[in-house]
mmCIF file with all atom_site columns, C-alpha atoms in Angstrom:
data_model
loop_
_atom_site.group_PDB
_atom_site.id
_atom_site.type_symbol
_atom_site.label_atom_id
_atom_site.label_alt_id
_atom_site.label_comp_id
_atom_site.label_asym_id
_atom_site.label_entity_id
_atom_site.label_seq_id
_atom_site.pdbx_PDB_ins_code
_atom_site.Cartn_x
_atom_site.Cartn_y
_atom_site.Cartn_z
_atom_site.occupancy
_atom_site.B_iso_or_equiv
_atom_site.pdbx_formal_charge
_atom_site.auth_seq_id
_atom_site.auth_comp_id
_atom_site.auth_asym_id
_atom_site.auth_atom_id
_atom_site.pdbx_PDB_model_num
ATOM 1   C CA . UNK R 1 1   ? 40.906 52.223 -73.225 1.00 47.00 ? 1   UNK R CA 1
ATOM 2   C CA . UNK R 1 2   ? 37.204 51.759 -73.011 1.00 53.00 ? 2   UNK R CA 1
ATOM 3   C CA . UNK R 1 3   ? 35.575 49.535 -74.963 1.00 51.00 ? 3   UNK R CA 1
ATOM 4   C CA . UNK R 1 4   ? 31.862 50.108 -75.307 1.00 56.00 ? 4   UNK R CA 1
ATOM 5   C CA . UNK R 1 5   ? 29.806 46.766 -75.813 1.00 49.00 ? 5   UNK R CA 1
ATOM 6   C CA . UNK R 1 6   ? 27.590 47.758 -78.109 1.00 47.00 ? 6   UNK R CA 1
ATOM 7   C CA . UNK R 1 7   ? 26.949 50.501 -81.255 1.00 50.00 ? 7   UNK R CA 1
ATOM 8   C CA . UNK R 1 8   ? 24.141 53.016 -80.364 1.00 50.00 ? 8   UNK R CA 1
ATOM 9   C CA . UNK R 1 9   ? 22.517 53.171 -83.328 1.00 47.00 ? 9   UNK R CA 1
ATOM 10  C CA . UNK R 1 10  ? 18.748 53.570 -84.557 1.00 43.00 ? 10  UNK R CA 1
ATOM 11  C CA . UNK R 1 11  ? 17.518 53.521 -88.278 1.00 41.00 ? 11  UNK R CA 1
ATOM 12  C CA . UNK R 1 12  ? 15.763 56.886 -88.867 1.00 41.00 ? 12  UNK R CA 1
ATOM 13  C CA . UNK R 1 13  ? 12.706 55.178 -90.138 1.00 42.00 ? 13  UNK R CA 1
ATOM 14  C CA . UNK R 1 14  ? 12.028 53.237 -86.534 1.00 46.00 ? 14  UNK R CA 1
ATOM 15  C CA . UNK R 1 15  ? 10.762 56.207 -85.082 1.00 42.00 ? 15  UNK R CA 1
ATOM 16  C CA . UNK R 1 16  ? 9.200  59.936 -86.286 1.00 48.00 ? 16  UNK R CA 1
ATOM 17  C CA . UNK R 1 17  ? 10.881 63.048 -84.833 1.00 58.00 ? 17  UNK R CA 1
ATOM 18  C CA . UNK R 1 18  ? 14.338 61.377 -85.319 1.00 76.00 ? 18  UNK R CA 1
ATOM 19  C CA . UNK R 1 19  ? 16.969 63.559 -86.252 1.00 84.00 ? 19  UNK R CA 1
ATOM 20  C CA . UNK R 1 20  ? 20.091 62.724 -89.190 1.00 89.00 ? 20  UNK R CA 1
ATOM 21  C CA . UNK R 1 21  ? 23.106 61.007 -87.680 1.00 92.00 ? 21  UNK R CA 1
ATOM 22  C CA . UNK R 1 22  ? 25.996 63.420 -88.280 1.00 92.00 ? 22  UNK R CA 1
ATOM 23  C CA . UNK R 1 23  ? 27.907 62.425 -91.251 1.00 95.00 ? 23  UNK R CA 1
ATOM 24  C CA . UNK R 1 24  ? 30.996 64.365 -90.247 1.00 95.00 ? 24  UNK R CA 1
ATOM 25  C CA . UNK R 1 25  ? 31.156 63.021 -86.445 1.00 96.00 ? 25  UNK R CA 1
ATOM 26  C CA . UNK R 1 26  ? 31.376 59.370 -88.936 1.00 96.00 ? 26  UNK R CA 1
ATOM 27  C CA . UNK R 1 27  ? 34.049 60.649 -91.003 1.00 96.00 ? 27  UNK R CA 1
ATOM 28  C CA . UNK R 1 28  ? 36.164 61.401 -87.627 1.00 97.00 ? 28  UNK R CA 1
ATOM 29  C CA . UNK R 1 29  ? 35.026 59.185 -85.503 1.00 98.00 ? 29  UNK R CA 1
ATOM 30  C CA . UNK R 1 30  ? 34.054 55.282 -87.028 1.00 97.00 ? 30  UNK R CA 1
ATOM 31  C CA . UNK R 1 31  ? 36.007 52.833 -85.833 1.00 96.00 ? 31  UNK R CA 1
ATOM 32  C CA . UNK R 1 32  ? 36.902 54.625 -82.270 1.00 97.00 ? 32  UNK R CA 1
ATOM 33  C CA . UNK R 1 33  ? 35.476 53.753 -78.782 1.00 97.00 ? 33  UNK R CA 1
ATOM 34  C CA . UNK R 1 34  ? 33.877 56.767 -77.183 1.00 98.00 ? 34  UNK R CA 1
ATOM 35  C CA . UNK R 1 35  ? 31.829 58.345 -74.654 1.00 97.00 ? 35  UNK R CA 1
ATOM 36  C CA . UNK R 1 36  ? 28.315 60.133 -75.166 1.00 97.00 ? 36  UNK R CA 1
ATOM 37  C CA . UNK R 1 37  ? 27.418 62.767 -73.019 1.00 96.00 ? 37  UNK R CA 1
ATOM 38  C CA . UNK R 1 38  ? 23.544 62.679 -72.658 1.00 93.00 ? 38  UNK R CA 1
ATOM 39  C CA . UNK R 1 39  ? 22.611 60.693 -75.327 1.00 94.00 ? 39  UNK R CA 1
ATOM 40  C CA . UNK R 1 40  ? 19.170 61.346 -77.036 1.00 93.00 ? 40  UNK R CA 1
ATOM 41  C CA . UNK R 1 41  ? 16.941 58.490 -78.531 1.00 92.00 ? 41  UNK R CA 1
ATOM 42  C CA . UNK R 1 42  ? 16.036 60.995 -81.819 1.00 90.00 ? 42  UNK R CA 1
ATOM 43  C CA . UNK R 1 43  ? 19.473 62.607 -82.164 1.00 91.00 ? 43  UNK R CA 1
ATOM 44  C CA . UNK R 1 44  ? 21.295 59.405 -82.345 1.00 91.00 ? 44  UNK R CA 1
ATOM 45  C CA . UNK R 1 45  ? 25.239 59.196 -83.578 1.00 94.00 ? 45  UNK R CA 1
ATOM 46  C CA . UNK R 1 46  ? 25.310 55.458 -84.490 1.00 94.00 ? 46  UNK R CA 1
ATOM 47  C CA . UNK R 1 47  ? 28.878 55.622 -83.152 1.00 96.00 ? 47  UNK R CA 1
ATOM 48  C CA . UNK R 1 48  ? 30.520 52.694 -80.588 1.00 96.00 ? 48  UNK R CA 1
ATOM 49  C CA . UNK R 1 49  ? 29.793 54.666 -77.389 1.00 96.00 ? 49  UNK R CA 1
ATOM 50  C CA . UNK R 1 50  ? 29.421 54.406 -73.631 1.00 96.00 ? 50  UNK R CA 1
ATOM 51  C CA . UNK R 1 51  ? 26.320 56.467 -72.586 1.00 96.00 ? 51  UNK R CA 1
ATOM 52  C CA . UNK R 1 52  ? 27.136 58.969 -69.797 1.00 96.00 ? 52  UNK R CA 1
ATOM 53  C CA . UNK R 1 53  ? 24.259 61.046 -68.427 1.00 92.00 ? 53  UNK R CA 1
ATOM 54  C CA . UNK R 1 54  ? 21.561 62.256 -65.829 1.00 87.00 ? 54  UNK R CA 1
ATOM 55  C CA . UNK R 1 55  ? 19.476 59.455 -64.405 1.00 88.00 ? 55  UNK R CA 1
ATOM 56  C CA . UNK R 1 56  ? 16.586 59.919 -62.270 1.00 89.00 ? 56  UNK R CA 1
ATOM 57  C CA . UNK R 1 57  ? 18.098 59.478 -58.947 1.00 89.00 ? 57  UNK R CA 1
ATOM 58  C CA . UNK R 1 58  ? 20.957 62.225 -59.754 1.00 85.00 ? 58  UNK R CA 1
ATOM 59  C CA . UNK R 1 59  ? 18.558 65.090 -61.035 1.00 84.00 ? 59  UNK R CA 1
ATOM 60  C CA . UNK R 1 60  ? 15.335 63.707 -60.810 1.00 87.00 ? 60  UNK R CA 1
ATOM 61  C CA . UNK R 1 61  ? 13.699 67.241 -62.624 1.00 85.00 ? 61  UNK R CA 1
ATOM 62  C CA . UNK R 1 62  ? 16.013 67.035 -65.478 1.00 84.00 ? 62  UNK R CA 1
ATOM 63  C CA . UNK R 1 63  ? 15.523 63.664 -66.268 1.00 88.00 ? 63  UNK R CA 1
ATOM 64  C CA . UNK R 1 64  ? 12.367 63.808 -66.363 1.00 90.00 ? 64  UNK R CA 1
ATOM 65  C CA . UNK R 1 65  ? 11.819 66.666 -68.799 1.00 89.00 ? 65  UNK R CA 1
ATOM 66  C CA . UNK R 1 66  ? 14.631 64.893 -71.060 1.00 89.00 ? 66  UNK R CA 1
ATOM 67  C CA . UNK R 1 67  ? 12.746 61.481 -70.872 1.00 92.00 ? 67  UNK R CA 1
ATOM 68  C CA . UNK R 1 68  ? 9.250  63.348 -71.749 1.00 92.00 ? 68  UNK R CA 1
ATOM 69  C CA . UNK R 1 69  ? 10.855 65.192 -74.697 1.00 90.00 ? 69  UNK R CA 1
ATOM 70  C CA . UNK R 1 70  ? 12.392 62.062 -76.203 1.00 92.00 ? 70  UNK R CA 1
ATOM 71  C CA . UNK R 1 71  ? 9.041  60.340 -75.797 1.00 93.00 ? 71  UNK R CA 1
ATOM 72  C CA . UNK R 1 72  ? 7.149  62.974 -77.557 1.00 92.00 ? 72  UNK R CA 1
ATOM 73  C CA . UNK R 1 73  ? 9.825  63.594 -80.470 1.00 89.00 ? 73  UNK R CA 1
ATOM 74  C CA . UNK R 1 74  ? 10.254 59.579 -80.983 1.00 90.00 ? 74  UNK R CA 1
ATOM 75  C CA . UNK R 1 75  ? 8.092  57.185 -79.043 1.00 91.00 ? 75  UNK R CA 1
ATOM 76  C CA . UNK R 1 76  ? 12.049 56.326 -77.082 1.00 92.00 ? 76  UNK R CA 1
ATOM 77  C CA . UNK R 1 77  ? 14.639 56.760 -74.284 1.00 93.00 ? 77  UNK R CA 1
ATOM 78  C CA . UNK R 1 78  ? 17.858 56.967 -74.634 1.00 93.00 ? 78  UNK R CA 1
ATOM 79  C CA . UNK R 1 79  ? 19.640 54.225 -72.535 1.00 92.00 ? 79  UNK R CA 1
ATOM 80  C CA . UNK R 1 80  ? 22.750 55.576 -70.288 1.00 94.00 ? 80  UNK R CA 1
ATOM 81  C CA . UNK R 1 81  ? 25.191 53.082 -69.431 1.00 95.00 ? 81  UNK R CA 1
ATOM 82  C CA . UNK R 1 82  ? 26.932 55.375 -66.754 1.00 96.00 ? 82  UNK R CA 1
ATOM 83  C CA . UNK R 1 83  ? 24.858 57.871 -64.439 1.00 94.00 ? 83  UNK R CA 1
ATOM 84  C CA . UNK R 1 84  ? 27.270 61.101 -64.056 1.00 94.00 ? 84  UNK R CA 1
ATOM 85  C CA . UNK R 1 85  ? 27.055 64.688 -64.567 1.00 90.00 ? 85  UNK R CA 1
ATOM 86  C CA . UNK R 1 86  ? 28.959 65.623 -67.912 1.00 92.00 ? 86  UNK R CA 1
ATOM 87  C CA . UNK R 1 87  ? 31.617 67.816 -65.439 1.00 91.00 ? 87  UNK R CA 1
ATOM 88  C CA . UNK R 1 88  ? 32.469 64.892 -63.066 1.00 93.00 ? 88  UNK R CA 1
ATOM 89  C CA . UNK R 1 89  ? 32.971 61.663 -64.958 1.00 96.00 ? 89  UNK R CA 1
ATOM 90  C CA . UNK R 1 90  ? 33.590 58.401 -62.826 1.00 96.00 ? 90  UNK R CA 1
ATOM 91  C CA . UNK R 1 91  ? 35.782 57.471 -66.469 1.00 95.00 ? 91  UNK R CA 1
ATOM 92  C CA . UNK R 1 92  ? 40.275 57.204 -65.499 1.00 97.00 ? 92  UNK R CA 1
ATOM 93  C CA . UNK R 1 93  ? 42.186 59.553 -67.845 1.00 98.00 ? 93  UNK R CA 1
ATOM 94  C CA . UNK R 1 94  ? 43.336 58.972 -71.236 1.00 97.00 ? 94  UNK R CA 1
ATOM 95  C CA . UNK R 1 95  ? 40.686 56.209 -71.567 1.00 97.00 ? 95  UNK R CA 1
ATOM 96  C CA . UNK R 1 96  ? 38.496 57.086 -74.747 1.00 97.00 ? 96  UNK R CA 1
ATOM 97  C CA . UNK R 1 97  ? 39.145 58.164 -77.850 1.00 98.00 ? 97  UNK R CA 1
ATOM 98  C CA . UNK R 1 98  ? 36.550 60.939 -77.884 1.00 98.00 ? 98  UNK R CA 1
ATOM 99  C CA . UNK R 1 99  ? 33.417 62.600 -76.032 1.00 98.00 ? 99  UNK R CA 1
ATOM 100 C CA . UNK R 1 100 ? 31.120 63.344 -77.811 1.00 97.00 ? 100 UNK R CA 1
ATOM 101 C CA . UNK R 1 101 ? 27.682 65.553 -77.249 1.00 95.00 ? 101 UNK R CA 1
ATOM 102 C CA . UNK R 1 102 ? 24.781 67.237 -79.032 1.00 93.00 ? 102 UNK R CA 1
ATOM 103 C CA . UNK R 1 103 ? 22.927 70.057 -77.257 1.00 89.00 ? 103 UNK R CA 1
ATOM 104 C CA . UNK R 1 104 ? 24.415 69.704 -73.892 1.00 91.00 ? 104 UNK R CA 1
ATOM 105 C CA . UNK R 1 105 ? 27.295 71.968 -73.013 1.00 92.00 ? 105 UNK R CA 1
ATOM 106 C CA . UNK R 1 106 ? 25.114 74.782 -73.456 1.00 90.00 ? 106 UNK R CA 1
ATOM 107 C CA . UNK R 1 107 ? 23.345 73.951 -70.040 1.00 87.00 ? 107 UNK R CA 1
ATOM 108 C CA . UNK R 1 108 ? 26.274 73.217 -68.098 1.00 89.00 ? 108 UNK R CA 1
ATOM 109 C CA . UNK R 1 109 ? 26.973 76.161 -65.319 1.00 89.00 ? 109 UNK R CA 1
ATOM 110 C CA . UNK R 1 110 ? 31.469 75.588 -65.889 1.00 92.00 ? 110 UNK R CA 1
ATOM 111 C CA . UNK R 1 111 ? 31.174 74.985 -69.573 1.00 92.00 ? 111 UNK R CA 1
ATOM 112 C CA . UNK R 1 112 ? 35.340 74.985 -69.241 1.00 95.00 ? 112 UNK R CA 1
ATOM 113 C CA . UNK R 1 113 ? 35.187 72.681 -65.990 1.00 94.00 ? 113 UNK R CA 1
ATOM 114 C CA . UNK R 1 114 ? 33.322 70.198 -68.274 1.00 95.00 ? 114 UNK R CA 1
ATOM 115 C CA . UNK R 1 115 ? 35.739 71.008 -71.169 1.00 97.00 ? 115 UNK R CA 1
ATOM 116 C CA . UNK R 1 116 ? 38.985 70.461 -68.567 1.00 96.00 ? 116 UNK R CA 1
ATOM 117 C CA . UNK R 1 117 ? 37.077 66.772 -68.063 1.00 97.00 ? 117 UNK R CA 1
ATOM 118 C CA . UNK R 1 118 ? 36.675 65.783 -71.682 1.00 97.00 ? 118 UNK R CA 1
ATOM 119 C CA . UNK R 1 119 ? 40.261 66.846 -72.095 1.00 97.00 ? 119 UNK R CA 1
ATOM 120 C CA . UNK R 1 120 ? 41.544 64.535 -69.061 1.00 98.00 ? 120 UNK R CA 1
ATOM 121 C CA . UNK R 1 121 ? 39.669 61.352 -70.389 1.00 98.00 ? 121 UNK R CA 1
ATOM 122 C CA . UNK R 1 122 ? 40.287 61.691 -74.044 1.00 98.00 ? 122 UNK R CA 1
ATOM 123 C CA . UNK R 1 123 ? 43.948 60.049 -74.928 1.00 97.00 ? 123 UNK R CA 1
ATOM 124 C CA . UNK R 1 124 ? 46.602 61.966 -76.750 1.00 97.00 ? 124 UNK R CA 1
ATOM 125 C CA . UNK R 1 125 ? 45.341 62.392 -80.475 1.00 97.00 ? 125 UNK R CA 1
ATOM 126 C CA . UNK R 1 126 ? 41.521 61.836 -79.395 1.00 98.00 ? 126 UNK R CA 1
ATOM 127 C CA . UNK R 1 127 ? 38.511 63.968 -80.437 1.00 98.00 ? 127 UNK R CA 1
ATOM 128 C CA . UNK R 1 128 ? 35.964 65.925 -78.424 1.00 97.00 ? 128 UNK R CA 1
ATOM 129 C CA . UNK R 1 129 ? 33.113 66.792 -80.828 1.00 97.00 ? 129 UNK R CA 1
ATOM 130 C CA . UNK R 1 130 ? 30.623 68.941 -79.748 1.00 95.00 ? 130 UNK R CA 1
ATOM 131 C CA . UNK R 1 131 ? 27.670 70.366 -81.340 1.00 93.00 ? 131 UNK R CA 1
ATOM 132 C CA . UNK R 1 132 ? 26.540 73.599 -79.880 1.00 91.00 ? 132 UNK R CA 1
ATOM 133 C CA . UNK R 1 133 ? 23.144 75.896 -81.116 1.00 84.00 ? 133 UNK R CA 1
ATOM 134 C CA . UNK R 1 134 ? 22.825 78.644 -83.421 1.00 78.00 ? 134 UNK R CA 1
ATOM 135 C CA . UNK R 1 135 ? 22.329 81.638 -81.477 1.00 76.00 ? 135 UNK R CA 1
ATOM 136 C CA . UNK R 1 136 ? 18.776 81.707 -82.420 1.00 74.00 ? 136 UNK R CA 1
ATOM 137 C CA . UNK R 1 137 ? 17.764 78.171 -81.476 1.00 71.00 ? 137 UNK R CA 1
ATOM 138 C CA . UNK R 1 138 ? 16.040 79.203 -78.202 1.00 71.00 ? 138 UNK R CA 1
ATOM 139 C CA . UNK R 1 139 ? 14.122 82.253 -78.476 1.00 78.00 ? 139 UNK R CA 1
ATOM 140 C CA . UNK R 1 140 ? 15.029 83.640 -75.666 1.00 74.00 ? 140 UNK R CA 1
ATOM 141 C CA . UNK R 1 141 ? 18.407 83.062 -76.565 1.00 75.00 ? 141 UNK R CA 1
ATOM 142 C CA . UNK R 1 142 ? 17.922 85.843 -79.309 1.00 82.00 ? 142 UNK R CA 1
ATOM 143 C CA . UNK R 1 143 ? 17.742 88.856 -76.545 1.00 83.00 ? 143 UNK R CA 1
ATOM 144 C CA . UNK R 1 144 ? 20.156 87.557 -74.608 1.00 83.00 ? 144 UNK R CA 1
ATOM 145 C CA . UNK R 1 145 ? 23.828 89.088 -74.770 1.00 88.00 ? 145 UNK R CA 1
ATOM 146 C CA . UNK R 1 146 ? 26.619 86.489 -75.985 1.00 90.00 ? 146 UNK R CA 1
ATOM 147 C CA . UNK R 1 147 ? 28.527 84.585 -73.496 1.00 93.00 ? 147 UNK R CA 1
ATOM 148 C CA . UNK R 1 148 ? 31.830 86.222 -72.725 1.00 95.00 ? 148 UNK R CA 1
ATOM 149 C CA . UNK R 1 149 ? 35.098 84.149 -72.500 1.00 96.00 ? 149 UNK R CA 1
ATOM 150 C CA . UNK R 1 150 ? 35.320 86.505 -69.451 1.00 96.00 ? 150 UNK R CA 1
ATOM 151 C CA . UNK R 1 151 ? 31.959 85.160 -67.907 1.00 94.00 ? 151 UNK R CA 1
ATOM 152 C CA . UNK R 1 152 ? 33.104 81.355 -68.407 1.00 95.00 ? 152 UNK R CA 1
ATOM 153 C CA . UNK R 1 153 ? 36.456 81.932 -66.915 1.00 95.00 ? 153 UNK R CA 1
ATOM 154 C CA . UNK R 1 154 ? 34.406 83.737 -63.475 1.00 94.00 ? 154 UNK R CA 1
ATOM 155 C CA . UNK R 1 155 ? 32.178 80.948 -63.548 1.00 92.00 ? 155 UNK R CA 1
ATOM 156 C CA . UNK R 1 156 ? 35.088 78.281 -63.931 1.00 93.00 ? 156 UNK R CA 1
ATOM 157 C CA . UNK R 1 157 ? 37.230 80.268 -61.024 1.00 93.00 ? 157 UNK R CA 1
ATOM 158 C CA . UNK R 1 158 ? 34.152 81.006 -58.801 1.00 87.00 ? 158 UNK R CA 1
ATOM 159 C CA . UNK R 1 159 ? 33.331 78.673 -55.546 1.00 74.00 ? 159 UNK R CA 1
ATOM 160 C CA . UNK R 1 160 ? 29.509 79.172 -55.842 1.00 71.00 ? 160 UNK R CA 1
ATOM 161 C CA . UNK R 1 161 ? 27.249 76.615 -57.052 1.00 67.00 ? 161 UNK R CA 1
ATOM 162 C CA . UNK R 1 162 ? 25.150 76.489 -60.517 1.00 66.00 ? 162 UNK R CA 1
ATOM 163 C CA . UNK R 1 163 ? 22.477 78.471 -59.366 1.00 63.00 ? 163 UNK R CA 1
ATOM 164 C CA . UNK R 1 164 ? 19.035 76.975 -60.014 1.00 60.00 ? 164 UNK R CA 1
ATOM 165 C CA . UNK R 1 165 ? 17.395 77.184 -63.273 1.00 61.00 ? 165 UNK R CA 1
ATOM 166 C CA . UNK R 1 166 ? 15.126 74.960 -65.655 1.00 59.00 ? 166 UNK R CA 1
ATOM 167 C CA . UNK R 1 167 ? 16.865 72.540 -67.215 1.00 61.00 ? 167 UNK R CA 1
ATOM 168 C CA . UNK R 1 168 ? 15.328 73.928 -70.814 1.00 64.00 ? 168 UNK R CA 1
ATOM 169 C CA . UNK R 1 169 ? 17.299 77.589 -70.531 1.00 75.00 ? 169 UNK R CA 1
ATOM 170 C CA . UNK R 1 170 ? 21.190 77.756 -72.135 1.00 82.00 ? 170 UNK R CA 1
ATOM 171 C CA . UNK R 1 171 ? 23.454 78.943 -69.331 1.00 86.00 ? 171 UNK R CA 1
ATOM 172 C CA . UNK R 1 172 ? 25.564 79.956 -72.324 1.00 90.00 ? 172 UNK R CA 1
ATOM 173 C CA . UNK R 1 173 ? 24.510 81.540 -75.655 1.00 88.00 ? 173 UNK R CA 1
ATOM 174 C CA . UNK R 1 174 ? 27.512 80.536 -77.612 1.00 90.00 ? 174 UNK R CA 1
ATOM 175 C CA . UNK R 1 175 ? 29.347 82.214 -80.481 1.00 89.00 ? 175 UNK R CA 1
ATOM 176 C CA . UNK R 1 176 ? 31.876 81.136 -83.070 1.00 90.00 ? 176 UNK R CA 1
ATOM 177 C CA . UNK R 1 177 ? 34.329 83.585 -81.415 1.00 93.00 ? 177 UNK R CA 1
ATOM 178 C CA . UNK R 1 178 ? 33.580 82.066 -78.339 1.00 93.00 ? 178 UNK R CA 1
ATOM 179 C CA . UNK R 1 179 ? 34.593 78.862 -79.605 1.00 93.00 ? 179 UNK R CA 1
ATOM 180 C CA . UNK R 1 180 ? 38.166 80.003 -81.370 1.00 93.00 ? 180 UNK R CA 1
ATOM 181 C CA . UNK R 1 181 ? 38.970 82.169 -77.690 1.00 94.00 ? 181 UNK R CA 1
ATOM 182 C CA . UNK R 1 182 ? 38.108 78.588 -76.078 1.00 93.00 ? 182 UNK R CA 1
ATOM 183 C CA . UNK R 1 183 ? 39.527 76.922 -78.037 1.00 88.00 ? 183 UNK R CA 1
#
């Protein structure tokens, strides 16, 4: 198992812009050893977690419109312990109790590649907790059709690469139906 050295956890009155940690990821997940996949400085968890994200030599465009968005909402970076993308983890299997993620899988081109790799590392009775936007989070999310389970299994199954977009547009406008067919 992993065993992170440290809690990442802020107060909510260090810094302005900081978001609520989530009181039902606590309920699951307090005493547990976990991963984080891209942590952000003003969406904190306050959970025992090992940090896994971009870094600026992996995807030095994404990074850098992460850092500047955690600087303007709360004067802070998020530090990552492990520089990986959230669909290849450098973690063995059955390692962690959970993965957990706010606002990330939403990006990813093989949202059920990434899923297949949260399953692998998470032991038997584990949690992956995931908190995905309302459909109307992005507005340009609200014109766009709803991701198909369909579309996610082509994109899982197909040998292309993620084609290029910025790194603020969802690859996949999620649904609750979505989630119970994934699921």
């Amino acid at each position: 198992i992993l065993t992170p050295g440290r809690r990442h956890a802020m107060s909510s009155t260090d810094f302005t812009g900081f978001l609520p940690e989530s009181q039902l990821a606590h309920s699951l997940l307090d005493g547990l050893c976990g991963i984080e996949i891209g942590p952000a400085a003003h969406n904190p968890f306050g959970l025992h977690t090992i940090s896994v994200g971009l870094s600026r030599q992996l995807n030095p465009v994404d990074y850098e419109k992460f850092e500047r968005e955690q600087l303007n909402r709360c004067g802070k970076v998020a530090e990552i312990d492990i520089s990986a993308d959230a669909s290849s983890l450098p973690i063995p299997d059955d390692s962690t109790d959970f993965v957990i993620h706010s606002h990330v899988w939403e990006h990813l081109f093989d949202s059920l590649g990434a899923l297949e790799e949260w399953v692998r590392v998470v032991r038997d009775g584990g949690y992956i907790f995931v908190i995905v936007p309302k459909r109307d989070a992005l507005p340009s999310d609200k014109t766009r059709p709803l991701t198909s389970i369909e579309e996610l299994v082509l994109r899982h199954n197909s040998s292309e690469t993620a084609p290029i977009q910025p790194a603020t547009q969802h690859r996949t406008v999620f649904s609750p139906e979505l989630l119970f067919e994934i699921e």
